[in-house]
Tab-separated table of C-alpha atoms in Angstrom:
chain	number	residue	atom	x	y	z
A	1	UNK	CA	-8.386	1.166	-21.773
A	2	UNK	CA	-5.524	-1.087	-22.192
A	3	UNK	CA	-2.116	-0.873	-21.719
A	4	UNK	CA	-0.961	-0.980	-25.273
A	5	UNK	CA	-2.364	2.100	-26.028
A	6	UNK	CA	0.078	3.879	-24.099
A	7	UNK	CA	2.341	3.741	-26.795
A	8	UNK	CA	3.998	0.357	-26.026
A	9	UNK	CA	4.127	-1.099	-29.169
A	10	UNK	CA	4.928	-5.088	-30.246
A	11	UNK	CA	5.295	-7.978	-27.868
A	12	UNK	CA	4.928	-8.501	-24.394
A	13	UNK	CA	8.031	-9.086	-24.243
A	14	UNK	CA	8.531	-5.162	-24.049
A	15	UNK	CA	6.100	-4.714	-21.304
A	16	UNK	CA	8.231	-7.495	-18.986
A	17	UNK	CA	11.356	-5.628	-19.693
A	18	UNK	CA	9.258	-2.395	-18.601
A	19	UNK	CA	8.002	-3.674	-15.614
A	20	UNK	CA	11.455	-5.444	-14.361
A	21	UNK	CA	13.080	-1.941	-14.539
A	22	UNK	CA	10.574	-0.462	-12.731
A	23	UNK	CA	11.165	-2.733	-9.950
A	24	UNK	CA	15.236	-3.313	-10.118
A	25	UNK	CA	16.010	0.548	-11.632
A	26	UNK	CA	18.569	-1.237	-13.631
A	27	UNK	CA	19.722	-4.057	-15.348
A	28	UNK	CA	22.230	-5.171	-18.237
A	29	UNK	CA	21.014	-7.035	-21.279
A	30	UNK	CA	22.555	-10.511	-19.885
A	31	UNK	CA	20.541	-10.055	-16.841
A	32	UNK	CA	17.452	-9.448	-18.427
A	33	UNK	CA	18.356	-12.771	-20.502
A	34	UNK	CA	18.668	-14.885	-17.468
A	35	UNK	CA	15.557	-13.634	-15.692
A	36	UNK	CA	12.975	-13.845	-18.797
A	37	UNK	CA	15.564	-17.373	-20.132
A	38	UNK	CA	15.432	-15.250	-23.363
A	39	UNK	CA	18.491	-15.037	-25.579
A	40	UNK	CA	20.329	-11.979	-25.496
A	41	UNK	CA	19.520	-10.624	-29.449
A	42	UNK	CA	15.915	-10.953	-28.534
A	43	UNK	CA	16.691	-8.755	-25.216
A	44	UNK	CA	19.047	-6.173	-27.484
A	45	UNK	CA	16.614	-5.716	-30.074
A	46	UNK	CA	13.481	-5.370	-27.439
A	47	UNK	CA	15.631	-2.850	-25.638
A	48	UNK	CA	16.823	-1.209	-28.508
A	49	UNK	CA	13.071	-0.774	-29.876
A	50	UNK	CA	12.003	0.418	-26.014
A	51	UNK	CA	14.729	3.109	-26.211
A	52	UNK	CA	13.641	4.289	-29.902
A	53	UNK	CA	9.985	4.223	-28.568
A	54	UNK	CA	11.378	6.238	-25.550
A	55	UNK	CA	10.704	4.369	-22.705
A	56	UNK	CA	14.370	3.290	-21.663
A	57	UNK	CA	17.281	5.014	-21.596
A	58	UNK	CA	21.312	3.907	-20.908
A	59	UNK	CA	21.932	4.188	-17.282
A	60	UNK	CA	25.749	3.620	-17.655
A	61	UNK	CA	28.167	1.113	-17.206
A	62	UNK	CA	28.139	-1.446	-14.117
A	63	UNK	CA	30.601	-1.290	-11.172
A	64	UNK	CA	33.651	-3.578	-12.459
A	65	UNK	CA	33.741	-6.964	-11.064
A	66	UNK	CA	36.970	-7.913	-13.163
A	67	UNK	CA	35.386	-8.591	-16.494
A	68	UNK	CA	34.284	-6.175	-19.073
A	69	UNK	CA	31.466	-4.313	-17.654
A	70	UNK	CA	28.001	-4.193	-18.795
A	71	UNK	CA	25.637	-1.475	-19.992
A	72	UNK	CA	22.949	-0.874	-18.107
A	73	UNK	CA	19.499	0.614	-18.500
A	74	UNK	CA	16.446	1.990	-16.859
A	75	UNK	CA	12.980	3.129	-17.507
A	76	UNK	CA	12.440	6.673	-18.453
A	77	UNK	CA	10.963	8.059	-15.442
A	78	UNK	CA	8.454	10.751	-17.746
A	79	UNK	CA	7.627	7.880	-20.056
A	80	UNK	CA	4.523	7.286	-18.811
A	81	UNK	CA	2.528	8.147	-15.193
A	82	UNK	CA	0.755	6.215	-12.525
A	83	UNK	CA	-1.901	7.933	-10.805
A	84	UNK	CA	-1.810	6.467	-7.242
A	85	UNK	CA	-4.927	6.694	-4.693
A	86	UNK	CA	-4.986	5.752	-0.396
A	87	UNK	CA	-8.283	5.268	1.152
A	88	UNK	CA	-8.698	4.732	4.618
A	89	UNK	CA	-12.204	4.658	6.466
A	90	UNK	CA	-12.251	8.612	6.273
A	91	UNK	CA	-9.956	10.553	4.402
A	92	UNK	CA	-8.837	10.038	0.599
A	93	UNK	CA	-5.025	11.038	-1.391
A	94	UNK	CA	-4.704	11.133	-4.929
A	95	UNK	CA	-0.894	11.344	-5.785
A	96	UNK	CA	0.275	11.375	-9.685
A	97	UNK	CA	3.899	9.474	-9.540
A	98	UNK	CA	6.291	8.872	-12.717
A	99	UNK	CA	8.163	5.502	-13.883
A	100	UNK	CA	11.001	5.914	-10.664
A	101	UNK	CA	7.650	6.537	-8.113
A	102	UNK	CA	8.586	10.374	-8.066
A	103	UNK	CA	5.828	13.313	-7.624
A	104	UNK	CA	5.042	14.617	-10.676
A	105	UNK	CA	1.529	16.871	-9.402
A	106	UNK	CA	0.589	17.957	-5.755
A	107	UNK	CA	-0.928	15.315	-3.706
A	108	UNK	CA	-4.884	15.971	-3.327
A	109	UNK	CA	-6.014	15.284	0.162
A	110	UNK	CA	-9.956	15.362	1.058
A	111	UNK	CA	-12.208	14.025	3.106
A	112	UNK	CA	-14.074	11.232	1.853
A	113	UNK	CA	-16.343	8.826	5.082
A	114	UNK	CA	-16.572	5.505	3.464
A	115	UNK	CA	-19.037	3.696	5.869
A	116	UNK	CA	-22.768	4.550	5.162
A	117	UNK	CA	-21.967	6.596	2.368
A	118	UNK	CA	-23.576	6.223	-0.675
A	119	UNK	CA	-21.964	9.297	-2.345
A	120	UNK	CA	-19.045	8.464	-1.550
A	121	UNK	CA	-18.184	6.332	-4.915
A	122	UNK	CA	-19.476	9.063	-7.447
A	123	UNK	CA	-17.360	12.059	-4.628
A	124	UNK	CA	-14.170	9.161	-5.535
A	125	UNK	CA	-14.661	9.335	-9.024
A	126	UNK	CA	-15.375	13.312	-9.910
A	127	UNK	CA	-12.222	13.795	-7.532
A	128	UNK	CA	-10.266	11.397	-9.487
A	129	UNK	CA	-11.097	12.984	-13.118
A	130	UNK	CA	-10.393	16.516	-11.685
A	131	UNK	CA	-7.102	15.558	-10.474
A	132	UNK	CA	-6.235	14.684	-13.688
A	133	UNK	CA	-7.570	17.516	-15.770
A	134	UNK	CA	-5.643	19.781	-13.101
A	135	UNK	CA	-2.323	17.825	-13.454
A	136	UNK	CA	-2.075	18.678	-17.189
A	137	UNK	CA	-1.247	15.058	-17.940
A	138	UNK	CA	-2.811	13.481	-21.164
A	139	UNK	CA	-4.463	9.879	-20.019
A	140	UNK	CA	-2.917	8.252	-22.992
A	141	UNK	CA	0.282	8.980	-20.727
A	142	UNK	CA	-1.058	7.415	-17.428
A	143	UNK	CA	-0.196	3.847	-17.299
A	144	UNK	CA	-3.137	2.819	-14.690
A	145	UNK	CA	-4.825	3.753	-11.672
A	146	UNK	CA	-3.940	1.831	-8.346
A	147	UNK	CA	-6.004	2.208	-5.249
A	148	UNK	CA	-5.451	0.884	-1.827
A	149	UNK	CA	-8.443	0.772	0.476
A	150	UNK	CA	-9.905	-0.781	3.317
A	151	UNK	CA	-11.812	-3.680	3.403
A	152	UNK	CA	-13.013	-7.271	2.115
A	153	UNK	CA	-11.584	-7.166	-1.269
A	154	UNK	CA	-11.718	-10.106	-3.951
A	155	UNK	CA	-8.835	-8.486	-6.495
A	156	UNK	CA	-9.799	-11.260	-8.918
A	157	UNK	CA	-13.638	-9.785	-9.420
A	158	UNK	CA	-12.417	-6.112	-8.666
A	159	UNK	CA	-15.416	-6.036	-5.860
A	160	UNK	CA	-15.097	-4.543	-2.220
A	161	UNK	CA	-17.615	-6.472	0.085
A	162	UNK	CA	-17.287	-3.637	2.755
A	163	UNK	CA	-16.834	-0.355	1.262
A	164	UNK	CA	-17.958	1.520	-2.500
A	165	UNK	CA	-20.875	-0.480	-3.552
A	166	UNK	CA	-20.573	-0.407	-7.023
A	167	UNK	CA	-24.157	-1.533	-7.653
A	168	UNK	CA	-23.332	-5.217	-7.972
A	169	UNK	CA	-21.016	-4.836	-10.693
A	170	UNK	CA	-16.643	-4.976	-10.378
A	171	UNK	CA	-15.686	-1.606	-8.864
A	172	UNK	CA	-12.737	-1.889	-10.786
A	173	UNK	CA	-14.957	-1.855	-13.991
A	174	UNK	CA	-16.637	0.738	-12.950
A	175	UNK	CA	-13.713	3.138	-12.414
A	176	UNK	CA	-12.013	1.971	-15.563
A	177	UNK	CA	-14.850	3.365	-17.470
A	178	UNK	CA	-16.079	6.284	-15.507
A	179	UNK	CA	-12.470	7.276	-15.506
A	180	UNK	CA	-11.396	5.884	-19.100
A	181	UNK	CA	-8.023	4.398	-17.698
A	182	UNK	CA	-7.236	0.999	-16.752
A	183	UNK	CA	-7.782	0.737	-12.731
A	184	UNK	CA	-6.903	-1.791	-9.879
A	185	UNK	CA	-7.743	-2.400	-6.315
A	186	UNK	CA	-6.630	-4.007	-3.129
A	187	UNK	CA	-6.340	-4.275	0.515
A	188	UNK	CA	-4.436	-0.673	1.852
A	189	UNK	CA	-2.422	-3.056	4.266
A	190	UNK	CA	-1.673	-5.576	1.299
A	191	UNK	CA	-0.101	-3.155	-0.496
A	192	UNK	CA	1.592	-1.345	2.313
A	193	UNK	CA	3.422	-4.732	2.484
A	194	UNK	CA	3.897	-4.907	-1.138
A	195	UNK	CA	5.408	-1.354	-0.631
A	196	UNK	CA	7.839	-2.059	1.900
A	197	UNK	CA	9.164	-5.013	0.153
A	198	UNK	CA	9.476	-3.676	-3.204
A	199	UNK	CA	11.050	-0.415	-2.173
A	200	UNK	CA	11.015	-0.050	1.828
A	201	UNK	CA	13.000	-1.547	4.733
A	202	UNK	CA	11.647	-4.827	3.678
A	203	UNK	CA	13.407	-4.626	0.258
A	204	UNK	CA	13.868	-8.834	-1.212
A	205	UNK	CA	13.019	-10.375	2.348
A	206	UNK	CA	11.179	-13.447	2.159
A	207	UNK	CA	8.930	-13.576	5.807
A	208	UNK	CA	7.919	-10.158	6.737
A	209	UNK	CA	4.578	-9.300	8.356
A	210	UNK	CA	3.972	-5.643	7.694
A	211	UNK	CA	1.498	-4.132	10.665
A	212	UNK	CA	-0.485	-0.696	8.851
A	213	UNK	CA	-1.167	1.424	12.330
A	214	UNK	CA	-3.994	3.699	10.846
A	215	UNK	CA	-7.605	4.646	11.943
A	216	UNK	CA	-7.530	0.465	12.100
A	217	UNK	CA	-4.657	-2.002	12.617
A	218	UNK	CA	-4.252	-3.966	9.292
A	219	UNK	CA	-1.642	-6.378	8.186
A	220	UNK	CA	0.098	-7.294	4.981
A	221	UNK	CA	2.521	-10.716	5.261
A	222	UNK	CA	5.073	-11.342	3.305
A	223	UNK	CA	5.417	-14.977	2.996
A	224	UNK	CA	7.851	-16.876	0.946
A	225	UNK	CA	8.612	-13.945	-0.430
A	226	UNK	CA	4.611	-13.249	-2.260
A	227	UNK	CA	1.973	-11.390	-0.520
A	228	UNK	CA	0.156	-14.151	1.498
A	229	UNK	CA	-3.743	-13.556	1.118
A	230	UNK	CA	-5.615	-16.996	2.394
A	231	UNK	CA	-7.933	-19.300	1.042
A	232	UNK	CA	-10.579	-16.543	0.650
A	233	UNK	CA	-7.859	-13.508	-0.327
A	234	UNK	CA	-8.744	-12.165	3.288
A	235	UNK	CA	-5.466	-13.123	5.620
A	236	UNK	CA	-4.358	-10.390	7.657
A	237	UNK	CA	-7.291	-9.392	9.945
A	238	UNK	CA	-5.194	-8.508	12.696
A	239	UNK	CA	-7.627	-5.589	13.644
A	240	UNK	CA	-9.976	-8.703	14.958
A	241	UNK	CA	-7.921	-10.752	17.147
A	242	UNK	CA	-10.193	-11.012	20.390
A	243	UNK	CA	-8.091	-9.688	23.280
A	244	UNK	CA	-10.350	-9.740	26.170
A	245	UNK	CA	-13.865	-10.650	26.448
A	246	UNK	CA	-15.521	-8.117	27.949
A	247	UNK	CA	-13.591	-5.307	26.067
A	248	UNK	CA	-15.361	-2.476	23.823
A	249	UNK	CA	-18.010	-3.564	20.953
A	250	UNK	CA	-15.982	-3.533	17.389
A	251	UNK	CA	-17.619	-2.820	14.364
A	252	UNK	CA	-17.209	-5.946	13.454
A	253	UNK	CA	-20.016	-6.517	16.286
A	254	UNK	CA	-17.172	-8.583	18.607
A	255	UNK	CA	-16.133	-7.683	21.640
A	256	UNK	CA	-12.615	-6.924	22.941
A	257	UNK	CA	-10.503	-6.616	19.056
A	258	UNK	CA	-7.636	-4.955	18.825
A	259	UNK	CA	-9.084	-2.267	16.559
A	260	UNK	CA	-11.469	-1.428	19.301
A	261	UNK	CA	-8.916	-1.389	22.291
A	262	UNK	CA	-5.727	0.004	20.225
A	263	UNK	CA	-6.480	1.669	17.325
A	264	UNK	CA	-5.549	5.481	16.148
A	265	UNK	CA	-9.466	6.417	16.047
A	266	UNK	CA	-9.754	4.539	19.257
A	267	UNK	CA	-6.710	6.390	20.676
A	268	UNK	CA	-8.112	9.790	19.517
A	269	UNK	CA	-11.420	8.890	21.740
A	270	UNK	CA	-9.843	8.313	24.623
A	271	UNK	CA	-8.244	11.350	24.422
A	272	UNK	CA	-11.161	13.529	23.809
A	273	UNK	CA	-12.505	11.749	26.782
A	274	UNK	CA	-9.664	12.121	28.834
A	275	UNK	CA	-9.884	16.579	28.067
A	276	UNK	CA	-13.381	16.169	29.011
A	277	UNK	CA	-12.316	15.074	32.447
A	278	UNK	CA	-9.798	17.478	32.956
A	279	UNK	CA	-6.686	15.550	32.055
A	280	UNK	CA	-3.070	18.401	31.547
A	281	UNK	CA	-2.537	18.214	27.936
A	282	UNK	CA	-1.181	20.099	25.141
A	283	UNK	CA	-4.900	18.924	23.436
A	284	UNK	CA	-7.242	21.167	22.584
A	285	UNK	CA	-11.036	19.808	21.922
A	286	UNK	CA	-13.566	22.437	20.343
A	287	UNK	CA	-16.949	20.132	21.603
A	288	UNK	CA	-17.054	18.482	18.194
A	289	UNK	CA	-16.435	14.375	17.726
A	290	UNK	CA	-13.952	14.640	14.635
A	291	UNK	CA	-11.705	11.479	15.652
A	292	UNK	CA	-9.756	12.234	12.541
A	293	UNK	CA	-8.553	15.478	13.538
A	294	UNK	CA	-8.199	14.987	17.581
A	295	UNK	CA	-5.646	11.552	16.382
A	296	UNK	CA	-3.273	13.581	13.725
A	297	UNK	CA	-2.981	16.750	17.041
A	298	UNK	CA	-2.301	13.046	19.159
A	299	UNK	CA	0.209	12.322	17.148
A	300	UNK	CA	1.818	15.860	16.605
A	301	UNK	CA	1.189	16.266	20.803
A	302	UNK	CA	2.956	13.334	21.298
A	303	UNK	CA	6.283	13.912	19.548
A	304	UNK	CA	6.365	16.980	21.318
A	305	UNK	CA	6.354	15.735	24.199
A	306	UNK	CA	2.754	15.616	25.632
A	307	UNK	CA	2.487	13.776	28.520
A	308	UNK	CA	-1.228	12.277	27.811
A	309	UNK	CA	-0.832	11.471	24.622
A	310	UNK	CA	2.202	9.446	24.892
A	311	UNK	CA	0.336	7.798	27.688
A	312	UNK	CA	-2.422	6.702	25.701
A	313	UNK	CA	-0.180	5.888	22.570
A	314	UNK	CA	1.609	3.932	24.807
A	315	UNK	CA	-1.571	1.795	26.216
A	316	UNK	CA	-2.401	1.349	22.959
A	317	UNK	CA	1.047	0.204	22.033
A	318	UNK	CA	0.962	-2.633	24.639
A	319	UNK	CA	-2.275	-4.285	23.050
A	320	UNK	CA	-0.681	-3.556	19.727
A	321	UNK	CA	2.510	-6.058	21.546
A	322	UNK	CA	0.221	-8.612	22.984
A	323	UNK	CA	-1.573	-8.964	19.644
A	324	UNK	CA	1.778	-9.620	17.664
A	325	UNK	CA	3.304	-12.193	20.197
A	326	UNK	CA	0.296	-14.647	18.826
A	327	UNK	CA	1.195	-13.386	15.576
A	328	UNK	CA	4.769	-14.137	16.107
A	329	UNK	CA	4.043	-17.771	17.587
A	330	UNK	CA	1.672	-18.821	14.334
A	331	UNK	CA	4.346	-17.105	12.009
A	332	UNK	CA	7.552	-17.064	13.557
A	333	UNK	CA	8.309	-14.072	10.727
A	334	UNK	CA	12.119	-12.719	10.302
A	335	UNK	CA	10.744	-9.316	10.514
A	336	UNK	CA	8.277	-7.028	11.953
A	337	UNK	CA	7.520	-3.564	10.091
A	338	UNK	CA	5.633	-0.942	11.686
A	339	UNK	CA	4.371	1.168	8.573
A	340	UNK	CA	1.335	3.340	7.951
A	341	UNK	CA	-0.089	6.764	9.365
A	342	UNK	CA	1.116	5.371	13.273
A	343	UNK	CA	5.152	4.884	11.844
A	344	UNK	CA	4.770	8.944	12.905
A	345	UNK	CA	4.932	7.874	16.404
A	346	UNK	CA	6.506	3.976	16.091
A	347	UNK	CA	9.034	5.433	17.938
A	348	UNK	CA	6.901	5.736	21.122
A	349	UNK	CA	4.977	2.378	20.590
A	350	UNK	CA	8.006	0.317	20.201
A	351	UNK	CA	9.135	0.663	24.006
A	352	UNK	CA	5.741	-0.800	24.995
A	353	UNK	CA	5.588	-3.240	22.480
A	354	UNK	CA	8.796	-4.941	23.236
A	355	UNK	CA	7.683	-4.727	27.006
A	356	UNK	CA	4.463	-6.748	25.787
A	357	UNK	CA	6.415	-9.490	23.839
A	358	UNK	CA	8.693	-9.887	26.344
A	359	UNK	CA	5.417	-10.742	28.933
A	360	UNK	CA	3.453	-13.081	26.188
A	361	UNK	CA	5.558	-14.352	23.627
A	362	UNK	CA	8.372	-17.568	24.397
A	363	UNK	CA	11.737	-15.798	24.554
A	364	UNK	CA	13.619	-18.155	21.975
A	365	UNK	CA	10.680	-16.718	18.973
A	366	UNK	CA	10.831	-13.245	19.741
A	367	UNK	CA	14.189	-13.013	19.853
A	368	UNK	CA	14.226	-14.687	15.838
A	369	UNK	CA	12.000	-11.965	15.150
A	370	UNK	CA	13.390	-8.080	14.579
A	371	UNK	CA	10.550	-5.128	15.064
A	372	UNK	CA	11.726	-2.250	12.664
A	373	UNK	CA	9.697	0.800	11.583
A	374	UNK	CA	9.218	1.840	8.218
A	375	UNK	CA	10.696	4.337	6.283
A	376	UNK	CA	8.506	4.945	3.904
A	377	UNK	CA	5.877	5.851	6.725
A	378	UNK	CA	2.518	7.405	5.877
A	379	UNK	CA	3.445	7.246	2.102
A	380	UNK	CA	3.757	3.046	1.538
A	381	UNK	CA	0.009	3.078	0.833
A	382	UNK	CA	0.369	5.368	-2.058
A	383	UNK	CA	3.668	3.955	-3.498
A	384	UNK	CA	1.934	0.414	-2.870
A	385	UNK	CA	-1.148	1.552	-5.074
A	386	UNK	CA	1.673	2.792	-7.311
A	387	UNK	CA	3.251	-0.505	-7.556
A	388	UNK	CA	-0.101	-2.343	-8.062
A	389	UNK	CA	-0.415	-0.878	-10.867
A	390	UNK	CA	2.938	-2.014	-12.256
A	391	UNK	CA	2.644	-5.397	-10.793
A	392	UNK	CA	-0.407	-5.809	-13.594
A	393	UNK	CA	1.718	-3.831	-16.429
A	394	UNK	CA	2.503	-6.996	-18.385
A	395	UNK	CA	-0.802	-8.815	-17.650
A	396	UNK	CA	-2.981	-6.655	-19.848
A	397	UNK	CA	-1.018	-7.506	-22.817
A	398	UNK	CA	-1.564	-11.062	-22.297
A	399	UNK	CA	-4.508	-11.326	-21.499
A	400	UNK	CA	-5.293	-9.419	-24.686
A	401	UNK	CA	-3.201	-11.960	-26.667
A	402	UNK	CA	-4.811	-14.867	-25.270
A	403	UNK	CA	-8.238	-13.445	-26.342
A	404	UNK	CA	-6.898	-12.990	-29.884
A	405	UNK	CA	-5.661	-16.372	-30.012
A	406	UNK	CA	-8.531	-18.086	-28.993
A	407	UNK	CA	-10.838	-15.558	-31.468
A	408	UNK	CA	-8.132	-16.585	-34.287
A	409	UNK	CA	-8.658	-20.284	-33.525
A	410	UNK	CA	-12.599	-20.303	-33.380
């Protein structure tokens, strides 16, 4: 289904103008002129046609800076929906958001094991098509489907090399037609990154790395101000940086990672390991192995106060340290972010963090380097799946024209 059936009628120009707002909330005619070097008229009349169409409304006049002040406008936030998903190895949320990333439907949280699962692609897709018949929201009215996940992902194909075997053929295919609306992928910690830039604490900054402390340890850079993926599209394996060699087995089949000495699932382990012994804690553990549930009562246990489990979040947060001070000497970034499921407790990790990059990393780079923790938290993943969507609003269109130019010229 493509994007001009939403009810976006005419040139792509439109669709830019759309997708600029959605990113700056607001902008005059002039500046919409300079960024797209189109003349104003052509940005007037697109605007005024976007406005008629209902899709942008006047936002006001901007602050006075001496002259006559412009108009501004913005998107319509109920002009169209993005329906926004977050996968990580075990648990799956399904969040409908309008045009200013706002809640428009309650956020469906379920269980969903991605390894070794074979159901878990059709379980992905009836969940998806419920949501939407239970939101009440036409899918003429839904702009596209974003969906951050875990993974090896190759965005260009639309295939996952780790997770949702889509039988050989583009997951993203798949989903656009098993769902019937237009549906994009990538890395969860890619657009985590893309989420703190575009609306988080890393708002315009041009060298960020962006560190997603989940069930794994992922990270999203910022370089140069575009994501940075690699030659391959797979930069940012930070869960696989080798810190000892005789540590636990990954399951990447390595020895010593990070993800295997620091991570939340890894965390959660220790802990149920630690009851078992007869550590004092807060922790209760009912015989079963549910990771998932034993690291979100780690994490509630440790704000609180628990002893243990701000022992063990701290241990973890050490390795965390010692993996960013190589990261810090390869990138020398300007900023740090500590986002994802784990900014519930950055708090605690920062202390031993710091304490790590002040033992391993040369004091004149990690002093150019600022560690800040997100605000956006345990909800970047969804508003990054939300802003996937909108980073390939305009591209649709194109691409369509292209194909009808080349059609009209055979």
């Amino acid at each position: 289904m493509e994007l001009t059936n939403k009810g976006v009628k005419g040139s792509q120009l439109k669709n830019m103008i759309i997708k600029r707002l959605y990113f700056n909330k607001a902008m005059s005619c002039a500046g919409l002129s300079e960024l797209f070097d189109k003349s104003i008229p052509s940005i007037a009349k697109a605007i005024n046609e976007l406005m008629h169409e209902g899709f942008v409304v006047e936002q006001g006049y901007a602050p006075s800076s001496g002259g006559r002040r412009p108009l501004m406008y913005s998107v319509k936030s109920s002009a169209m929906h993005i329906l926004a998903i977050a996968l990580d190895q075990l648990t799956a949320r399904i969040q409908m958001f309008d045009l200013l990333n706002n809640p428009v439907a309650d956020m469906l949280t379920f269980e969903l094991k991605l390894l070794n699962n074979p159901e878990a692609l059709p379980t992905l897709v009836d969940q998806i098509n419920g949501y939407i018949v239970h939101s009440g929201i036409p899918k003429e009215k839904i702009a596209g489907i974003g969906i951050g996940m875990p993974g090896f992902i190759n965005i260009t194909e639309g295939i996952n090399y780790t997770y949702l075997d889509a039988g050989g053929q583009s997951l993203t295919a798949y989903l656009t037609s098993k769902t019937g609306i237009a549906t994009y992928i990538d890395n969860d910690s890619s657009l985590i990154a893309l989420a703190e830039q575009k609306f988080g604490i890393a708002k315009s900054q041009q060298e960020v790395m962006v560190i997603n402390l989940g069930w794994g340890i992922g990270l999203g850079m910022i370089v140069n101000g575009k994501l940075f993926r690699g030659h391959n599209g797979f930069a940012g394996e930070l869960s696989h940086i080798p810190l000892s060699e005789d540590g636990s087995l990954c399951e990447c089949g390595k020895r010593g990672c990070l993800e295997a000495e620091a991570s939340l699932l890894v965390v959660a382990r220790k802990a149920i390991e630690g009851i078992k012994k007869g550590r004092v804690t807060s922790l209760k553990y009912n015989g079963e192995d549910h990771s998932k549930l034993m690291g979100d009562a780690l994490i509630e246990a440790a704000n609180n106060g628990d002893q243990f489990a701000i022992e063990l979040l701290s241990d973890a947060g050490y390795k965390i340290g010692k993996a960013l001070a190589i990261l810090i000497h390869i990138m020398n970034p300007a900023i740090i972010v500590l986002s994802g499921r784990g900014a519930k407790v950055a708090k605690i990790l920062t202390a031993p963090i710091q304490q790590a990059l002040h033992k391993y990393c040369i004091p004149r780079l990690a002093a150019g380097t600022e560690l800040l923790v997100s605000e956006l938290g345990f909800d970047a993943e969804l508003i990054g799946a939300a802003v996937l969507v909108m980073e390939n609003f305009d591209r649709v269109v194109k691409s369509k024209a292209a194909k009808a130019a080349k059609s009209a010229a055979a």
